[in-house]
Amino acid sequence: AEAAQQAPREVAAMPAARRLARELGVDLAKVKGTGPGGVITVEDVRRYAEELKAKGGEAP
Amino acid sequence: MKLVVVGGGPAGYAAAIRARHLGIDVVLVEAEHVGGECTNHACIPSKALLHAAEVFRAAASAPWLAGQPSFKWREAVAWKDKVVERLRRGIEFLLKSAGVEVVRGLARPGPGKSVEVDGRRIEYDFLLLATGSEPVELRQLPRGGRVVGTREVFSLEEAPASVVVVGGGAAGVEAASLFSMIGADVHLVEVMDRLLPGLDPDVSRQVERSLAGRGVKVHTSSEVAKATDGGRSVRLKLSTREGEKEVEAELVVVAVGRRPRPGPFASLGLELDSRGAVKTDQSMRTSLPWVYAAGDVAGPPYYAHKAYAQAKVAVENMAGLKSAYEPRAVPAVIFSDPEVVSVGLTEEEAARRGYRPKSARVPLSAIGRAVATDSSEGFAKLVYDGESRIVLGVHMVGRGVSELAGEAAALVEFYATVDDLALVVHPHPTLSEVFVELAEAALGKPTHVAKL
Amino acid sequence: MKLVVVGGGPAGYAAAIRARHLGIDVVLVEAEHVGGECTNHACIPSKALLHAAEVFRAAASAPWLAGQPSFKWREAVAWKDKVVERLRRGIEFLLKSAGVEVVRGLARPGPGKSVEVDGRRIEYDFLLLATGSEPVELRQLPRGGRVVGTREVFSLEEAPASVVVVGGGAAGVEAASLFSMIGADVHLVEVMDRLLPGLDPDVSRQVERSLAGRGVKVHTSSEVAKATDGGRSVRLKLSTREGEKEVEAELVVVAVGRRPRPGPFASLGLELDSRGAVKTDQSMRTSLPWVYAAGDVAGPPYYAHKAYAQAKVAVENMAGLKSAYEPRAVPAVIFSDPEVVSVGLTEEEAARRGYRPKSARVPLSAIGRAVATDSSEGFAKLVYDGESRIVLGVHMVGRGVSELAGEAAALVEFYATVDDLALVVHPHPTLSEVFVELAEAALGKPTHVAKL
Ligand SMILES: Cc1cc2nc3c(=O)[nH]c(=O)nc-3n(C[C@H](O)[C@H](O)[C@H](O)COP(=O)(O)OP(=O)(O)OC[C@H]3O[C@@H](n4cnc5c(N)ncnc54)[C@H](O)[C@@H]3O)c2cc1C
Ligand SMILES: Cc1cc2nc3c(=O)[nH]c(=O)nc-3n(C[C@H](O)[C@H](O)[C@H](O)COP(=O)(O)OP(=O)(O)OC[C@H]3O[C@@H](n4cnc5c(N)ncnc54)[C@H](O)[C@@H]3O)c2cc1C
């Protein structure tokens, strides 16, 4: 599991974004990053989760 | 909700405090002293004595000081004891302020969800095992008399004039540094073909060169075959690649590693790995859903900061938060002279994981502060992915580099690229400028290293 | 394409080297020595002597050393000279390796796009002004005799037994530290109501307390009204809020700031700002499109690392790259004892820019390494936005904090949130753990500080 997670082309996300994604069950691969160099920030995860909720009505 | 934490080391006390923040009732059971091995017998005493030795070394080698100083071991130990006591009392105070009940004694599993301490039964909803680790012994070199473990080193009555340190890992290299800095005759014996075998090979080479430069006799690919106590000294027969050797010293320090210590809790039937470490998932939950483990008992790497991080994750999960222990970088720092830092991946590890690693290297002699503090021996190496240019690892040897490990970890955690790093303005003159230099070297435009 | 760089300090030499990487032909003109003020007379000599003094201070206050050391000023100066020479030669070597032509002499503007040096005319396509700054003088305290500037301090024949330092900015606080560490009787005079008036007020307070604790007499809201040279000492009349005071010392050091020095290039008619700094845009281009400026001549802040960063931007733009000088954080570091770091915004500045700043504060006494190195005086403060939780600034006072400024800058540049920071594993025991502690304090769950 560790190897797969650290594998290249992994999604670049800040630590708190990784953690929030886990908390909300968000797939980081689908989130667009707006941080330096396109890194996914906590804000990005939050925005994505809200958009999903607005669209589908159900939890992401 | 009630949590019993067994063990008051970094894992245990951090867990107890974080649990209180989350509104959990906590009893912490500790057999010896809060602060654990780390505060009382390992991290702190070693760093305090290394600091004392460094003050001596710097003074003794400074051409601008008159009056040759001499190192008073007993006074250094007494000062170290004060440091330890101050920090231990600090932890006691923090636990008290947080409302943690601390129970003294050896905990054992009780019936159902309970532990027993000196006949007292304490029930829990969750149990956190934070029982740490114990030293690995060498059959051919049993401790006793002039053969000691790392704990004893920091409380010796007198400084030995000669020492053989057996084990070239972090603790061994620190012990060899300590004694050589205060003028002892030191042998360092390592079974593998280099010191610090887990780290970048360039790091090992530099550390060997630096120690040898101060007179430490480094014996790699060498094993202790036999020990003979001669009363006033111990004689060790080493079997090495080049045949047998004999070394002799007043003191032998065995520092050949540690092993997880579930102790009486082994009887819970928790799943263990091949090393004997309690197996956990990323939430630090063991094979029994109400039992968590954190710190050394959950296996390597054996660092207090790993213990802190795991402990917090464990109690957050008990409180229903979905945190996970999944750092990209857990710094390894060795407080030897020179210091060693290893954060993230080495080139070899990176290649194994499918990256296309490249590296950049900068000698510390290129850094103004290193020269201006008489500390220009050593180097820093940056490992990054050749395609994405993301920083994967940082490896350094040099006096003072320990304080750069935090930034290195942040770079790896933040997926910083070398392009990003090159644009972070680092103050002049500091050692931390080496980060800019490394990034520029990676980009083919170093300022303070001649381009070949 | 041909570039002439005037001035071989941090701005000038970094520009010349970067320009060569970009394939630009470069002539660098330097009137004194490459390395500029910084390497030869400021950053490096001050840090080398502060290091020497710190080795003495640490040794003299260590209960584990026998034999009271004494500080030999001349030997310290001689060692400092060697450090400076080694670094200056290093820069000469780097320039040579990069293929930069170095011309000695004072450059003046020539006709058209040329400069003249001792009658030689050198044509250029682009000119970079990297002429640095010069000390501001005090009318009532002209330099000469026992009244010296910062340059002279580092080459005094003898250490003064008593000193008045006039100016409580970075250079003044460093000079006061230096002399007080080696046992001189020191007065420090500042016209504003606190030392380091540009920084966080808590920082000023701590520095004042620490200096006072070592016996430095700090006079804030005080101005030199009159100076009388008594031959073996100088007497200064200070006008203070509480009326007049008199102080006397063997040496007076004037460190009341610096001012940009375009020198002969003022005649080019470049636009200057109210301070006399050459105005530039973010590409470091002046009002003449073929003239760029970088470093002190382009105005404050006066730091070598700012000079490096601007210089690289300037030449990158000459080469057609669209880089810009727009850092979010330019660290301020003062290498006094204790050291001072200020990175990014203070709370006040953050509020002015429309953030909703909050702050967290951690005393260094909460950090194991600080206690184990006898350096627990001081604190760290994190400023972050209350809404986004993005780190806006870090302000610290304490022995050894200078090496933490790079990480602080990285946090600000990478828009790290306190949540991100709390998850970066920092090694134990290091000062850098204060970052985790600050982040946890901001999140209301500090581990090593009691929550009230
Ligand atoms: C010489 C040396 C130097 C080191 N230096 C560093 C360093 O600089 N930095 C670093 O990060 N790491 C260092 N380490 C490693 C570090 O000490 C450990 O990683 C750390 O102590 C692990 O913390 P822990 O809480 O898991 O266990 P410990 O600190 O070992 O604490 C476990 C505690 O549990 C108690 N306990 C165990 N079983 C029971 C029971 N059944 N009932 C009650 N109490 C029990 C023990 O008495 C002990 O106090 C060093 C180790 C050594 C040997
Ligand atoms: C006491 C003191 C301590 C300091 N400590 C630090 C510190 O620790 N860290 C830090 O970052 N900053 C420090 N500074 C500030 C730092 O020295 C300056 O910011 C830095 O030197 C600016 O670099 P520069 O290249 O712009 O100019 P300078 O270093 O001043 O270099 C300018 C060069 O241009 C040459 N020159 C000028 N005009 C001409 C001409 N017409 N023709 C030919 N050559 C010319 C000069 O001879 C000089 O060598 C300190 C300053 C002082 C006074």
mmCIF file with all atom_site columns, C-alpha atoms in Angstrom, chain B residues 243-406:
data_model
loop_
_atom_site.group_PDB
_atom_site.id
_atom_site.type_symbol
_atom_site.label_atom_id
_atom_site.label_alt_id
_atom_site.label_comp_id
_atom_site.label_asym_id
_atom_site.label_entity_id
_atom_site.label_seq_id
_atom_site.pdbx_PDB_ins_code
_atom_site.Cartn_x
_atom_site.Cartn_y
_atom_site.Cartn_z
_atom_site.occupancy
_atom_site.B_iso_or_equiv
_atom_site.pdbx_formal_charge
_atom_site.auth_seq_id
_atom_site.auth_comp_id
_atom_site.auth_asym_id
_atom_site.auth_atom_id
_atom_site.pdbx_PDB_model_num
ATOM 1   C CA . GLY B 1 243 ? 40.935  -11.271 9.277   1.00 0.00 ? 243 GLY B CA 1
ATOM 2   C CA . GLU B 1 244 ? 40.984  -10.913 13.049  1.00 0.00 ? 244 GLU B CA 1
ATOM 3   C CA . LYS B 1 245 ? 41.806  -7.720  14.915  1.00 0.00 ? 245 LYS B CA 1
ATOM 4   C CA . GLU B 1 246 ? 42.014  -6.932  18.577  1.00 0.00 ? 246 GLU B CA 1
ATOM 5   C CA . VAL B 1 247 ? 40.942  -3.709  20.216  1.00 0.00 ? 247 VAL B CA 1
ATOM 6   C CA . GLU B 1 248 ? 41.011  -2.769  23.870  1.00 0.00 ? 248 GLU B CA 1
ATOM 7   C CA . ALA B 1 249 ? 39.336  -0.030  25.877  1.00 0.00 ? 249 ALA B CA 1
ATOM 8   C CA . GLU B 1 250 ? 38.204  1.002   29.321  1.00 0.00 ? 250 GLU B CA 1
ATOM 9   C CA . LEU B 1 251 ? 34.600  1.012   28.199  1.00 0.00 ? 251 LEU B CA 1
ATOM 10  C CA . VAL B 1 252 ? 32.527  -0.838  25.648  1.00 0.00 ? 252 VAL B CA 1
ATOM 11  C CA . VAL B 1 253 ? 29.244  0.691   24.541  1.00 0.00 ? 253 VAL B CA 1
ATOM 12  C CA . VAL B 1 254 ? 26.768  -1.629  22.869  1.00 0.00 ? 254 VAL B CA 1
ATOM 13  C CA . ALA B 1 255 ? 24.448  0.265   20.542  1.00 0.00 ? 255 ALA B CA 1
ATOM 14  C CA . VAL B 1 256 ? 23.308  -2.352  18.085  1.00 0.00 ? 256 VAL B CA 1
ATOM 15  C CA . GLY B 1 257 ? 19.685  -1.322  17.804  1.00 0.00 ? 257 GLY B CA 1
ATOM 16  C CA . ARG B 1 258 ? 16.349  -1.523  19.529  1.00 0.00 ? 258 ARG B CA 1
ATOM 17  C CA . ARG B 1 259 ? 13.368  -3.811  19.385  1.00 0.00 ? 259 ARG B CA 1
ATOM 18  C CA . PRO B 1 260 ? 9.674   -3.076  20.046  1.00 0.00 ? 260 PRO B CA 1
ATOM 19  C CA . ARG B 1 261 ? 8.561   -3.918  23.576  1.00 0.00 ? 261 ARG B CA 1
ATOM 20  C CA . PRO B 1 262 ? 4.922   -4.863  23.962  1.00 0.00 ? 262 PRO B CA 1
ATOM 21  C CA . GLY B 1 263 ? 5.947   -6.438  27.301  1.00 0.00 ? 263 GLY B CA 1
ATOM 22  C CA . PRO B 1 264 ? 3.036   -7.966  29.213  1.00 0.00 ? 264 PRO B CA 1
ATOM 23  C CA . PHE B 1 265 ? 0.696   -6.797  26.448  1.00 0.00 ? 265 PHE B CA 1
ATOM 24  C CA . ALA B 1 266 ? 2.087   -9.434  24.128  1.00 0.00 ? 266 ALA B CA 1
ATOM 25  C CA . SER B 1 267 ? -0.446  -11.701 25.813  1.00 0.00 ? 267 SER B CA 1
ATOM 26  C CA . LEU B 1 268 ? -3.313  -9.757  24.224  1.00 0.00 ? 268 LEU B CA 1
ATOM 27  C CA . GLY B 1 269 ? -2.553  -11.702 21.075  1.00 0.00 ? 269 GLY B CA 1
ATOM 28  C CA . LEU B 1 270 ? -2.098  -8.608  18.901  1.00 0.00 ? 270 LEU B CA 1
ATOM 29  C CA . GLU B 1 271 ? -0.721  -9.255  15.446  1.00 0.00 ? 271 GLU B CA 1
ATOM 30  C CA . LEU B 1 272 ? 2.994   -8.592  15.324  1.00 0.00 ? 272 LEU B CA 1
ATOM 31  C CA . ASP B 1 273 ? 5.257   -8.212  12.329  1.00 0.00 ? 273 ASP B CA 1
ATOM 32  C CA . SER B 1 274 ? 8.416   -10.202 11.741  1.00 0.00 ? 274 SER B CA 1
ATOM 33  C CA . ARG B 1 275 ? 10.412  -7.745  13.890  1.00 0.00 ? 275 ARG B CA 1
ATOM 34  C CA . GLY B 1 276 ? 8.017   -8.129  16.800  1.00 0.00 ? 276 GLY B CA 1
ATOM 35  C CA . ALA B 1 277 ? 6.426   -4.731  16.233  1.00 0.00 ? 277 ALA B CA 1
ATOM 36  C CA . VAL B 1 278 ? 2.716   -4.353  16.899  1.00 0.00 ? 278 VAL B CA 1
ATOM 37  C CA . LYS B 1 279 ? 1.006   -4.154  13.526  1.00 0.00 ? 279 LYS B CA 1
ATOM 38  C CA . THR B 1 280 ? -1.263  -1.183  12.877  1.00 0.00 ? 280 THR B CA 1
ATOM 39  C CA . ASP B 1 281 ? -3.129  0.363   10.007  1.00 0.00 ? 281 ASP B CA 1
ATOM 40  C CA . GLN B 1 282 ? -2.713  4.021   9.020   1.00 0.00 ? 282 GLN B CA 1
ATOM 41  C CA . SER B 1 283 ? -5.025  5.050   11.841  1.00 0.00 ? 283 SER B CA 1
ATOM 42  C CA . MET B 1 284 ? -2.632  3.297   14.276  1.00 0.00 ? 284 MET B CA 1
ATOM 43  C CA . ARG B 1 285 ? -5.300  0.716   15.129  1.00 0.00 ? 285 ARG B CA 1
ATOM 44  C CA . THR B 1 286 ? -3.988  -2.755  15.942  1.00 0.00 ? 286 THR B CA 1
ATOM 45  C CA . SER B 1 287 ? -5.637  -6.069  15.111  1.00 0.00 ? 287 SER B CA 1
ATOM 46  C CA . LEU B 1 288 ? -7.907  -5.507  18.128  1.00 0.00 ? 288 LEU B CA 1
ATOM 47  C CA . PRO B 1 289 ? -10.170 -2.602  17.157  1.00 0.00 ? 289 PRO B CA 1
ATOM 48  C CA . TRP B 1 290 ? -10.120 -1.006  20.619  1.00 0.00 ? 290 TRP B CA 1
ATOM 49  C CA . VAL B 1 291 ? -6.352  -1.174  20.927  1.00 0.00 ? 291 VAL B CA 1
ATOM 50  C CA . TYR B 1 292 ? -4.040  1.320   19.236  1.00 0.00 ? 292 TYR B CA 1
ATOM 51  C CA . ALA B 1 293 ? -0.258  1.478   19.239  1.00 0.00 ? 293 ALA B CA 1
ATOM 52  C CA . ALA B 1 294 ? 2.161   4.334   18.618  1.00 0.00 ? 294 ALA B CA 1
ATOM 53  C CA . GLY B 1 295 ? 5.857   5.020   18.828  1.00 0.00 ? 295 GLY B CA 1
ATOM 54  C CA . ASP B 1 296 ? 8.667   2.504   19.027  1.00 0.00 ? 296 ASP B CA 1
ATOM 55  C CA . VAL B 1 297 ? 6.346   -0.369  19.936  1.00 0.00 ? 297 VAL B CA 1
ATOM 56  C CA . ALA B 1 298 ? 4.738   0.032   16.506  1.00 0.00 ? 298 ALA B CA 1
ATOM 57  C CA . GLY B 1 299 ? 8.109   -0.518  14.833  1.00 0.00 ? 299 GLY B CA 1
ATOM 58  C CA . PRO B 1 300 ? 10.765  1.559   13.116  1.00 0.00 ? 300 PRO B CA 1
ATOM 59  C CA . PRO B 1 301 ? 11.799  4.216   12.469  1.00 0.00 ? 301 PRO B CA 1
ATOM 60  C CA . TYR B 1 302 ? 12.598  4.774   16.135  1.00 0.00 ? 302 TYR B CA 1
ATOM 61  C CA . TYR B 1 303 ? 12.195  8.495   16.571  1.00 0.00 ? 303 TYR B CA 1
ATOM 62  C CA . ALA B 1 304 ? 10.405  10.584  19.118  1.00 0.00 ? 304 ALA B CA 1
ATOM 63  C CA . HIS B 1 305 ? 8.899   12.767  16.397  1.00 0.00 ? 305 HIS B CA 1
ATOM 64  C CA . LYS B 1 306 ? 7.477   9.697   14.700  1.00 0.00 ? 306 LYS B CA 1
ATOM 65  C CA . ALA B 1 307 ? 6.050   8.710   18.081  1.00 0.00 ? 307 ALA B CA 1
ATOM 66  C CA . TYR B 1 308 ? 4.396   12.130  18.502  1.00 0.00 ? 308 TYR B CA 1
ATOM 67  C CA . ALA B 1 309 ? 2.851   12.019  15.056  1.00 0.00 ? 309 ALA B CA 1
ATOM 68  C CA . GLN B 1 310 ? 1.505   8.486   15.397  1.00 0.00 ? 310 GLN B CA 1
ATOM 69  C CA . ALA B 1 311 ? 0.183   9.141   18.884  1.00 0.00 ? 311 ALA B CA 1
ATOM 70  C CA . LYS B 1 312 ? -1.862  12.113  17.756  1.00 0.00 ? 312 LYS B CA 1
ATOM 71  C CA . VAL B 1 313 ? -3.298  10.155  14.830  1.00 0.00 ? 313 VAL B CA 1
ATOM 72  C CA . ALA B 1 314 ? -4.262  7.311   17.145  1.00 0.00 ? 314 ALA B CA 1
ATOM 73  C CA . VAL B 1 315 ? -6.288  9.424   19.562  1.00 0.00 ? 315 VAL B CA 1
ATOM 74  C CA . GLU B 1 316 ? -7.835  11.487  16.793  1.00 0.00 ? 316 GLU B CA 1
ATOM 75  C CA . ASN B 1 317 ? -9.182  8.272   15.332  1.00 0.00 ? 317 ASN B CA 1
ATOM 76  C CA . MET B 1 318 ? -10.543 7.210   18.716  1.00 0.00 ? 318 MET B CA 1
ATOM 77  C CA . ALA B 1 319 ? -12.396 10.529  18.723  1.00 0.00 ? 319 ALA B CA 1
ATOM 78  C CA . GLY B 1 320 ? -13.873 9.711   15.328  1.00 0.00 ? 320 GLY B CA 1
ATOM 79  C CA . LEU B 1 321 ? -11.639 11.935  13.229  1.00 0.00 ? 321 LEU B CA 1
ATOM 80  C CA . LYS B 1 322 ? -10.324 10.376  10.046  1.00 0.00 ? 322 LYS B CA 1
ATOM 81  C CA . SER B 1 323 ? -6.714  11.307  10.400  1.00 0.00 ? 323 SER B CA 1
ATOM 82  C CA . ALA B 1 324 ? -4.027  8.991   9.132   1.00 0.00 ? 324 ALA B CA 1
ATOM 83  C CA . TYR B 1 325 ? -0.339  8.529   9.683   1.00 0.00 ? 325 TYR B CA 1
ATOM 84  C CA . GLU B 1 326 ? 0.947   8.967   6.157   1.00 0.00 ? 326 GLU B CA 1
ATOM 85  C CA . PRO B 1 327 ? 3.798   11.463  6.172   1.00 0.00 ? 327 PRO B CA 1
ATOM 86  C CA . ARG B 1 328 ? 5.846   11.742  2.998   1.00 0.00 ? 328 ARG B CA 1
ATOM 87  C CA . ALA B 1 329 ? 8.919   12.559  5.068   1.00 0.00 ? 329 ALA B CA 1
ATOM 88  C CA . VAL B 1 330 ? 10.011  11.547  8.557   1.00 0.00 ? 330 VAL B CA 1
ATOM 89  C CA . PRO B 1 331 ? 13.362  13.231  9.130   1.00 0.00 ? 331 PRO B CA 1
ATOM 90  C CA . ALA B 1 332 ? 16.294  11.211  10.383  1.00 0.00 ? 332 ALA B CA 1
ATOM 91  C CA . VAL B 1 333 ? 18.678  13.394  12.343  1.00 0.00 ? 333 VAL B CA 1
ATOM 92  C CA . ILE B 1 334 ? 21.882  12.294  13.981  1.00 0.00 ? 334 ILE B CA 1
ATOM 93  C CA . PHE B 1 335 ? 23.398  14.774  16.380  1.00 0.00 ? 335 PHE B CA 1
ATOM 94  C CA . SER B 1 336 ? 26.931  13.631  15.862  1.00 0.00 ? 336 SER B CA 1
ATOM 95  C CA . ASP B 1 337 ? 29.779  15.987  14.985  1.00 0.00 ? 337 ASP B CA 1
ATOM 96  C CA . PRO B 1 338 ? 29.220  16.662  12.135  1.00 0.00 ? 338 PRO B CA 1
ATOM 97  C CA . GLU B 1 339 ? 25.455  16.300  12.258  1.00 0.00 ? 339 GLU B CA 1
ATOM 98  C CA . VAL B 1 340 ? 23.539  14.216  9.752   1.00 0.00 ? 340 VAL B CA 1
ATOM 99  C CA . VAL B 1 341 ? 20.129  14.826  8.222   1.00 0.00 ? 341 VAL B CA 1
ATOM 100 C CA . SER B 1 342 ? 18.221  12.534  5.933   1.00 0.00 ? 342 SER B CA 1
ATOM 101 C CA . VAL B 1 343 ? 14.734  13.479  4.807   1.00 0.00 ? 343 VAL B CA 1
ATOM 102 C CA . GLY B 1 344 ? 12.599  11.762  2.204   1.00 0.00 ? 344 GLY B CA 1
ATOM 103 C CA . LEU B 1 345 ? 14.006  9.466   -0.443  1.00 0.00 ? 345 LEU B CA 1
ATOM 104 C CA . THR B 1 346 ? 17.556  8.665   -1.427  1.00 0.00 ? 346 THR B CA 1
ATOM 105 C CA . GLU B 1 347 ? 18.203  8.354   -5.154  1.00 0.00 ? 347 GLU B CA 1
ATOM 106 C CA . GLU B 1 348 ? 18.152  4.604   -4.884  1.00 0.00 ? 348 GLU B CA 1
ATOM 107 C CA . GLU B 1 349 ? 14.821  4.539   -3.060  1.00 0.00 ? 349 GLU B CA 1
ATOM 108 C CA . ALA B 1 350 ? 13.363  7.033   -5.513  1.00 0.00 ? 350 ALA B CA 1
ATOM 109 C CA . ALA B 1 351 ? 14.409  4.917   -8.481  1.00 0.00 ? 351 ALA B CA 1
ATOM 110 C CA . ARG B 1 352 ? 12.896  1.861   -6.836  1.00 0.00 ? 352 ARG B CA 1
ATOM 111 C CA . ARG B 1 353 ? 9.596   3.676   -6.550  1.00 0.00 ? 353 ARG B CA 1
ATOM 112 C CA . GLY B 1 354 ? 9.571   4.521   -10.215 1.00 0.00 ? 354 GLY B CA 1
ATOM 113 C CA . TYR B 1 355 ? 10.754  8.105   -10.149 1.00 0.00 ? 355 TYR B CA 1
ATOM 114 C CA . ARG B 1 356 ? 13.518  9.293   -12.438 1.00 0.00 ? 356 ARG B CA 1
ATOM 115 C CA . PRO B 1 357 ? 15.653  10.734  -9.711  1.00 0.00 ? 357 PRO B CA 1
ATOM 116 C CA . LYS B 1 358 ? 18.327  13.308  -10.286 1.00 0.00 ? 358 LYS B CA 1
ATOM 117 C CA . SER B 1 359 ? 20.454  14.904  -7.664  1.00 0.00 ? 359 SER B CA 1
ATOM 118 C CA . ALA B 1 360 ? 22.365  18.086  -6.989  1.00 0.00 ? 360 ALA B CA 1
ATOM 119 C CA . ARG B 1 361 ? 25.175  18.380  -4.501  1.00 0.00 ? 361 ARG B CA 1
ATOM 120 C CA . VAL B 1 362 ? 26.705  21.412  -2.801  1.00 0.00 ? 362 VAL B CA 1
ATOM 121 C CA . PRO B 1 363 ? 29.676  21.383  -0.437  1.00 0.00 ? 363 PRO B CA 1
ATOM 122 C CA . LEU B 1 364 ? 29.155  23.379  2.750   1.00 0.00 ? 364 LEU B CA 1
ATOM 123 C CA . SER B 1 365 ? 32.394  25.204  1.997   1.00 0.00 ? 365 SER B CA 1
ATOM 124 C CA . ALA B 1 366 ? 30.355  27.136  -0.587  1.00 0.00 ? 366 ALA B CA 1
ATOM 125 C CA . ILE B 1 367 ? 28.186  28.583  2.176   1.00 0.00 ? 367 ILE B CA 1
ATOM 126 C CA . GLY B 1 368 ? 29.408  31.764  3.880   1.00 0.00 ? 368 GLY B CA 1
ATOM 127 C CA . ARG B 1 369 ? 27.981  30.982  7.290   1.00 0.00 ? 369 ARG B CA 1
ATOM 128 C CA . ALA B 1 370 ? 29.622  27.578  7.365   1.00 0.00 ? 370 ALA B CA 1
ATOM 129 C CA . VAL B 1 371 ? 33.003  29.180  6.726   1.00 0.00 ? 371 VAL B CA 1
ATOM 130 C CA . ALA B 1 372 ? 32.333  31.989  9.210   1.00 0.00 ? 372 ALA B CA 1
ATOM 131 C CA . THR B 1 373 ? 31.537  29.479  11.949  1.00 0.00 ? 373 THR B CA 1
ATOM 132 C CA . ASP B 1 374 ? 34.438  27.159  11.212  1.00 0.00 ? 374 ASP B CA 1
ATOM 133 C CA . SER B 1 375 ? 32.038  24.441  10.075  1.00 0.00 ? 375 SER B CA 1
ATOM 134 C CA . SER B 1 376 ? 32.614  24.055  6.377   1.00 0.00 ? 376 SER B CA 1
ATOM 135 C CA . GLU B 1 377 ? 33.163  20.303  6.363   1.00 0.00 ? 377 GLU B CA 1
ATOM 136 C CA . GLY B 1 378 ? 30.293  18.406  4.783   1.00 0.00 ? 378 GLY B CA 1
ATOM 137 C CA . PHE B 1 379 ? 27.767  18.709  1.989   1.00 0.00 ? 379 PHE B CA 1
ATOM 138 C CA . ALA B 1 380 ? 24.110  18.753  1.111   1.00 0.00 ? 380 ALA B CA 1
ATOM 139 C CA . LYS B 1 381 ? 22.414  16.736  -1.571  1.00 0.00 ? 381 LYS B CA 1
ATOM 140 C CA . LEU B 1 382 ? 19.007  17.269  -3.079  1.00 0.00 ? 382 LEU B CA 1
ATOM 141 C CA . VAL B 1 383 ? 17.138  14.416  -4.717  1.00 0.00 ? 383 VAL B CA 1
ATOM 142 C CA . TYR B 1 384 ? 14.363  15.411  -7.111  1.00 0.00 ? 384 TYR B CA 1
ATOM 143 C CA . ASP B 1 385 ? 12.303  13.875  -9.850  1.00 0.00 ? 385 ASP B CA 1
ATOM 144 C CA . GLY B 1 386 ? 13.828  14.608  -13.226 1.00 0.00 ? 386 GLY B CA 1
ATOM 145 C CA . GLU B 1 387 ? 10.467  15.010  -14.893 1.00 0.00 ? 387 GLU B CA 1
ATOM 146 C CA . SER B 1 388 ? 8.245   16.895  -12.455 1.00 0.00 ? 388 SER B CA 1
ATOM 147 C CA . ARG B 1 389 ? 11.241  18.483  -10.675 1.00 0.00 ? 389 ARG B CA 1
ATOM 148 C CA . ILE B 1 390 ? 9.505   17.757  -7.352  1.00 0.00 ? 390 ILE B CA 1
ATOM 149 C CA . VAL B 1 391 ? 11.832  17.568  -4.350  1.00 0.00 ? 391 VAL B CA 1
ATOM 150 C CA . LEU B 1 392 ? 11.970  13.975  -3.124  1.00 0.00 ? 392 LEU B CA 1
ATOM 151 C CA . GLY B 1 393 ? 14.725  14.055  -0.538  1.00 0.00 ? 393 GLY B CA 1
ATOM 152 C CA . VAL B 1 394 ? 17.435  16.046  1.171   1.00 0.00 ? 394 VAL B CA 1
ATOM 153 C CA . HIS B 1 395 ? 20.568  14.524  2.690   1.00 0.00 ? 395 HIS B CA 1
ATOM 154 C CA . MET B 1 396 ? 23.171  16.524  4.563   1.00 0.00 ? 396 MET B CA 1
ATOM 155 C CA . VAL B 1 397 ? 26.243  16.177  6.709   1.00 0.00 ? 397 VAL B CA 1
ATOM 156 C CA . GLY B 1 398 ? 27.651  19.154  8.580   1.00 0.00 ? 398 GLY B CA 1
ATOM 157 C CA . ARG B 1 399 ? 27.795  20.992  11.846  1.00 0.00 ? 399 ARG B CA 1
ATOM 158 C CA . GLY B 1 400 ? 24.447  22.667  12.462  1.00 0.00 ? 400 GLY B CA 1
ATOM 159 C CA . VAL B 1 401 ? 22.426  20.996  9.723   1.00 0.00 ? 401 VAL B CA 1
ATOM 160 C CA . SER B 1 402 ? 19.970  19.474  12.205  1.00 0.00 ? 402 SER B CA 1
ATOM 161 C CA . GLU B 1 403 ? 17.961  22.703  12.159  1.00 0.00 ? 403 GLU B CA 1
ATOM 162 C CA . LEU B 1 404 ? 17.518  22.445  8.384   1.00 0.00 ? 404 LEU B CA 1
ATOM 163 C CA . ALA B 1 405 ? 15.682  19.132  8.514   1.00 0.00 ? 405 ALA B CA 1
ATOM 164 C CA . GLY B 1 406 ? 12.339  20.776  9.256   1.00 0.00 ? 406 GLY B CA 1
#
